[in-house]
Amino acid sequence: MAPPAKKQDTTSRARLSAVIKSARDIMRKDAGLNGDLDRLPLLSWLLFLRSFDALEAEREVFGEDPIIKPEYQWRAWADDETFTGAELLAFVNGKLLPELASMRSDVPGDPRNVLGQVFAGVQNRMLSGYLFRDLVNQIRSIDFNSSDDIHTMAFLYEDLLKQMRDAAGDSGEFYTPRPVIRFMVEQTFLKLGESIMDPACGTGGFLVEAYTELFPQATSKVLQQQLFNNIRGIEKKPLPFLLCMMNLTLHGIPSPKVLHANSLRVMIDEKGPGSQVDVILTNPPFGGEEEDSIAKSFPSGYQTRETAWLFLHAVIKKLKQGGRCAIVLPNGALFGEGIGAKIRKQLLEDCDLHTVVRLPQGVFAPYTQIPANLLFFDKTVPTKETWFYEITPPEGSRGYAKTRPMRYEEFESCAAWWGGPDRADRIENDRAWRVPIADLLASGFNLDLTNPNTTDDLSHRSPTDLLAELIETEQEVLSLLTSLQKDVEDR
């Protein structure tokens, strides 16, 4: 039976890839859309409405009332092929989108609140009602009642998100490479029934990976609903929030528990054990400055505008006693004096910082060359010792770039060394070393520690190697500029 299923998946993927390509070709013709940063949000909310209409049809089968008023449901206007041109645009811009954005409910979990959040900042930038009709007709061909179409569409949508990340430039701060996400989720050893949160969820990479990891264990409707409720996120920016909601919906979560809000404000304002979670997986924004009102809402002595430090402090408070966290932090958050040192001290005293994985430079290229680290800690007992593990580029490679990204296989040696949920039988080697808490305290809580087993620095490298690396870097820059030029010409 396996070969026919594989053939069916291949056919479905090829068909849906053609649909998406046609949709993007249509959008390229419209003067109101300027690149993928305009096209993908439009495609996302149309896909959202198409998939939501499938849920509405399912509700009708069970005799439940519709969420969206009949005249605004997808089938009422999208399936009427004579409804086009200026009349269609006037309806979408003047009636449909305002109606969806105004939806609210006082009932927790009501899909109206999801719709209201998703469409609060949505605008239709297409200028041609005839091209808009052509686009809608393409999306109508996707069958959201078919599990094959839903599964394949989710896969293709992730590919679209990656392409958007490549087009986002400076906006790429909310994307994390898939291998990094997968490794962090796997080494957190998630359990069904735990509340899992990403307070800077971007397009939902961590949440989708966590959901995918746990869904096979949810063997009943009750367990599935529990899992839906336990996957939670917060996202400040409207564009990634919209993409996240679509991403989670396509992966099977009918009413994603994602807030469109400033997560630092939410985490500081929410108090008490009921607001805490079991697991946090996140890559918070770093290198930026938070607004004064947010910084001043933090306790005295912890008030700073550096987002990485604010997030670390808030995450510690957000975890339940016994909870776990995996977080991406830049090198700059691991050393220095002042408030940063105070927050690191809090981390070591309130939590067991058991592992720091040091990533090589370029993992987040081309969006930033700032080296990053993965911190894993449990909110259980104070830290007694911290293990450091250095990930190095593959042999023969000097780093990473857009055309040469990090692969999941490069985490395999670290995963094998990890020692399972209990981190048993860890040993020091050329990549792993252990630092007792006394040494960390003596260093002023400095976590920016280099591998004591390596001597690979510039002084040990030949001029030939250094020149070759410089030439390679310049070639990568030229390649990126050429790609950018092509994107501009294609618009």
PDB file of N, CA, C and O in Angstrom, residues 10-24 138 142 152-153 155-156 159-160:
ATOM      1  N   THR A  10       2.812  12.652  -4.211  1.00  0.00           N
ATOM      2  CA  THR A  10       3.579  13.337  -5.243  1.00  0.00           C
ATOM      3  C   THR A  10       2.657  14.077  -6.203  1.00  0.00           C
ATOM      4  O   THR A  10       2.899  15.218  -6.572  1.00  0.00           O
ATOM      5  N   THR A  11       1.558  13.402  -6.575  1.00  0.00           N
ATOM      6  CA  THR A  11       0.591  14.029  -7.472  1.00  0.00           C
ATOM      7  C   THR A  11      -0.038  15.248  -6.818  1.00  0.00           C
ATOM      8  O   THR A  11      -0.177  16.310  -7.430  1.00  0.00           O
ATOM      9  N   SER A  12      -0.424  15.113  -5.545  1.00  0.00           N
ATOM     10  CA  SER A  12      -1.042  16.218  -4.817  1.00  0.00           C
ATOM     11  C   SER A  12      -0.082  17.393  -4.706  1.00  0.00           C
ATOM     12  O   SER A  12      -0.459  18.544  -4.909  1.00  0.00           O
ATOM     13  N   ARG A  13       1.172  17.094  -4.403  1.00  0.00           N
ATOM     14  CA  ARG A  13       2.154  18.167  -4.259  1.00  0.00           C
ATOM     15  C   ARG A  13       2.387  18.885  -5.580  1.00  0.00           C
ATOM     16  O   ARG A  13       2.462  20.119  -5.619  1.00  0.00           O
ATOM     17  N   ALA A  14       2.496  18.116  -6.667  1.00  0.00           N
ATOM     18  CA  ALA A  14       2.710  18.732  -7.975  1.00  0.00           C
ATOM     19  C   ALA A  14       1.518  19.604  -8.358  1.00  0.00           C
ATOM     20  O   ALA A  14       1.679  20.714  -8.880  1.00  0.00           O
ATOM     21  N   ARG A  15       0.313  19.116  -8.097  1.00  0.00           N
ATOM     22  CA  ARG A  15      -0.889  19.867  -8.440  1.00  0.00           C
ATOM     23  C   ARG A  15      -0.984  21.157  -7.626  1.00  0.00           C
ATOM     24  O   ARG A  15      -1.255  22.230  -8.172  1.00  0.00           O
ATOM     25  N   LEU A  16      -0.748  21.043  -6.315  1.00  0.00           N
ATOM     26  CA  LEU A  16      -0.855  22.234  -5.465  1.00  0.00           C
ATOM     27  C   LEU A  16       0.287  23.207  -5.714  1.00  0.00           C
ATOM     28  O   LEU A  16       0.110  24.422  -5.597  1.00  0.00           O
ATOM     29  N   SER A  17       1.464  22.693  -6.053  1.00  0.00           N
ATOM     30  CA  SER A  17       2.574  23.580  -6.419  1.00  0.00           C
ATOM     31  C   SER A  17       2.204  24.404  -7.640  1.00  0.00           C
ATOM     32  O   SER A  17       2.517  25.597  -7.722  1.00  0.00           O
ATOM     33  N   ALA A  18       1.523  23.766  -8.588  1.00  0.00           N
ATOM     34  CA  ALA A  18       1.084  24.481  -9.786  1.00  0.00           C
ATOM     35  C   ALA A  18       0.049  25.544  -9.432  1.00  0.00           C
ATOM     36  O   ALA A  18       0.056  26.645  -9.997  1.00  0.00           O
ATOM     37  N   VAL A  19      -0.847  25.220  -8.480  1.00  0.00           N
ATOM     38  CA  VAL A  19      -1.849  26.190  -8.038  1.00  0.00           C
ATOM     39  C   VAL A  19      -1.182  27.411  -7.412  1.00  0.00           C
ATOM     40  O   VAL A  19      -1.519  28.567  -7.727  1.00  0.00           O
ATOM     41  N   ILE A  20      -0.234  27.165  -6.520  1.00  0.00           N
ATOM     42  CA  ILE A  20       0.463  28.274  -5.847  1.00  0.00           C
ATOM     43  C   ILE A  20       1.259  29.099  -6.845  1.00  0.00           C
ATOM     44  O   ILE A  20       1.281  30.335  -6.787  1.00  0.00           O
ATOM     45  N   LYS A  21       1.918  28.434  -7.782  1.00  0.00           N
ATOM     46  CA  LYS A  21       2.677  29.162  -8.803  1.00  0.00           C
ATOM     47  C   LYS A  21       1.753  30.050  -9.624  1.00  0.00           C
ATOM     48  O   LYS A  21       2.069  31.220  -9.892  1.00  0.00           O
ATOM     49  N   SER A  22       0.603  29.506 -10.020  1.00  0.00           N
ATOM     50  CA  SER A  22      -0.355  30.305 -10.791  1.00  0.00           C
ATOM     51  C   SER A  22      -0.860  31.491  -9.985  1.00  0.00           C
ATOM     52  O   SER A  22      -1.008  32.601 -10.518  1.00  0.00           O
ATOM     53  N   ALA A  23      -1.114  31.260  -8.696  1.00  0.00           N
ATOM     54  CA  ALA A  23      -1.580  32.342  -7.823  1.00  0.00           C
ATOM     55  C   ALA A  23      -0.532  33.452  -7.731  1.00  0.00           C
ATOM     56  O   ALA A  23      -0.861  34.643  -7.813  1.00  0.00           O
ATOM     57  N   ARG A  24       0.725  33.071  -7.593  1.00  0.00           N
ATOM     58  CA  ARG A  24       1.789  34.081  -7.484  1.00  0.00           C
ATOM     59  C   ARG A  24       1.967  34.813  -8.809  1.00  0.00           C
ATOM     60  O   ARG A  24       2.244  36.023  -8.824  1.00  0.00           O
ATOM     61  N   GLN A 138      -8.142  30.330  -8.244  1.00  0.00           N
ATOM     62  CA  GLN A 138      -7.035  29.387  -8.022  1.00  0.00           C
ATOM     63  C   GLN A 138      -7.152  28.742  -6.642  1.00  0.00           C
ATOM     64  O   GLN A 138      -7.002  27.527  -6.488  1.00  0.00           O
ATOM     65  N   ILE A 142      -8.223  24.293  -4.190  1.00  0.00           N
ATOM     66  CA  ILE A 142      -7.631  23.536  -3.086  1.00  0.00           C
ATOM     67  C   ILE A 142      -8.746  22.952  -2.228  1.00  0.00           C
ATOM     68  O   ILE A 142      -9.655  23.666  -1.809  1.00  0.00           O
ATOM     69  N   THR A 152      -0.295  18.443   2.280  1.00  0.00           N
ATOM     70  CA  THR A 152       0.609  18.951   1.252  1.00  0.00           C
ATOM     71  C   THR A 152       0.656  20.470   1.262  1.00  0.00           C
ATOM     72  O   THR A 152       1.714  21.072   1.081  1.00  0.00           O
ATOM     73  N   MET A 153      -0.494  21.108   1.506  1.00  0.00           N
ATOM     74  CA  MET A 153      -0.533  22.557   1.554  1.00  0.00           C
ATOM     75  C   MET A 153       0.308  23.079   2.706  1.00  0.00           C
ATOM     76  O   MET A 153       0.987  24.103   2.578  1.00  0.00           O
ATOM     77  N   PHE A 155       2.984  21.710   3.890  1.00  0.00           N
ATOM     78  CA  PHE A 155       4.379  21.582   3.458  1.00  0.00           C
ATOM     79  C   PHE A 155       4.761  22.720   2.523  1.00  0.00           C
ATOM     80  O   PHE A 155       5.810  23.351   2.673  1.00  0.00           O
ATOM     81  N   LEU A 156       3.902  22.981   1.545  1.00  0.00           N
ATOM     82  CA  LEU A 156       4.188  24.042   0.589  1.00  0.00           C
ATOM     83  C   LEU A 156       4.185  25.416   1.248  1.00  0.00           C
ATOM     84  O   LEU A 156       4.953  26.305   0.878  1.00  0.00           O
ATOM     85  N   ASP A 159       7.416  26.198   2.771  1.00  0.00           N
ATOM     86  CA  ASP A 159       8.365  26.603   1.744  1.00  0.00           C
ATOM     87  C   ASP A 159       8.161  28.067   1.365  1.00  0.00           C
ATOM     88  O   ASP A 159       9.119  28.817   1.158  1.00  0.00           O
ATOM     89  N   LEU A 160       6.889  28.491   1.298  1.00  0.00           N
ATOM     90  CA  LEU A 160       6.596  29.894   1.012  1.00  0.00           C
ATOM     91  C   LEU A 160       7.123  30.802   2.116  1.00  0.00           C
ATOM     92  O   LEU A 160       7.644  31.892   1.859  1.00  0.00           O
TER      93      LEU A 160
END
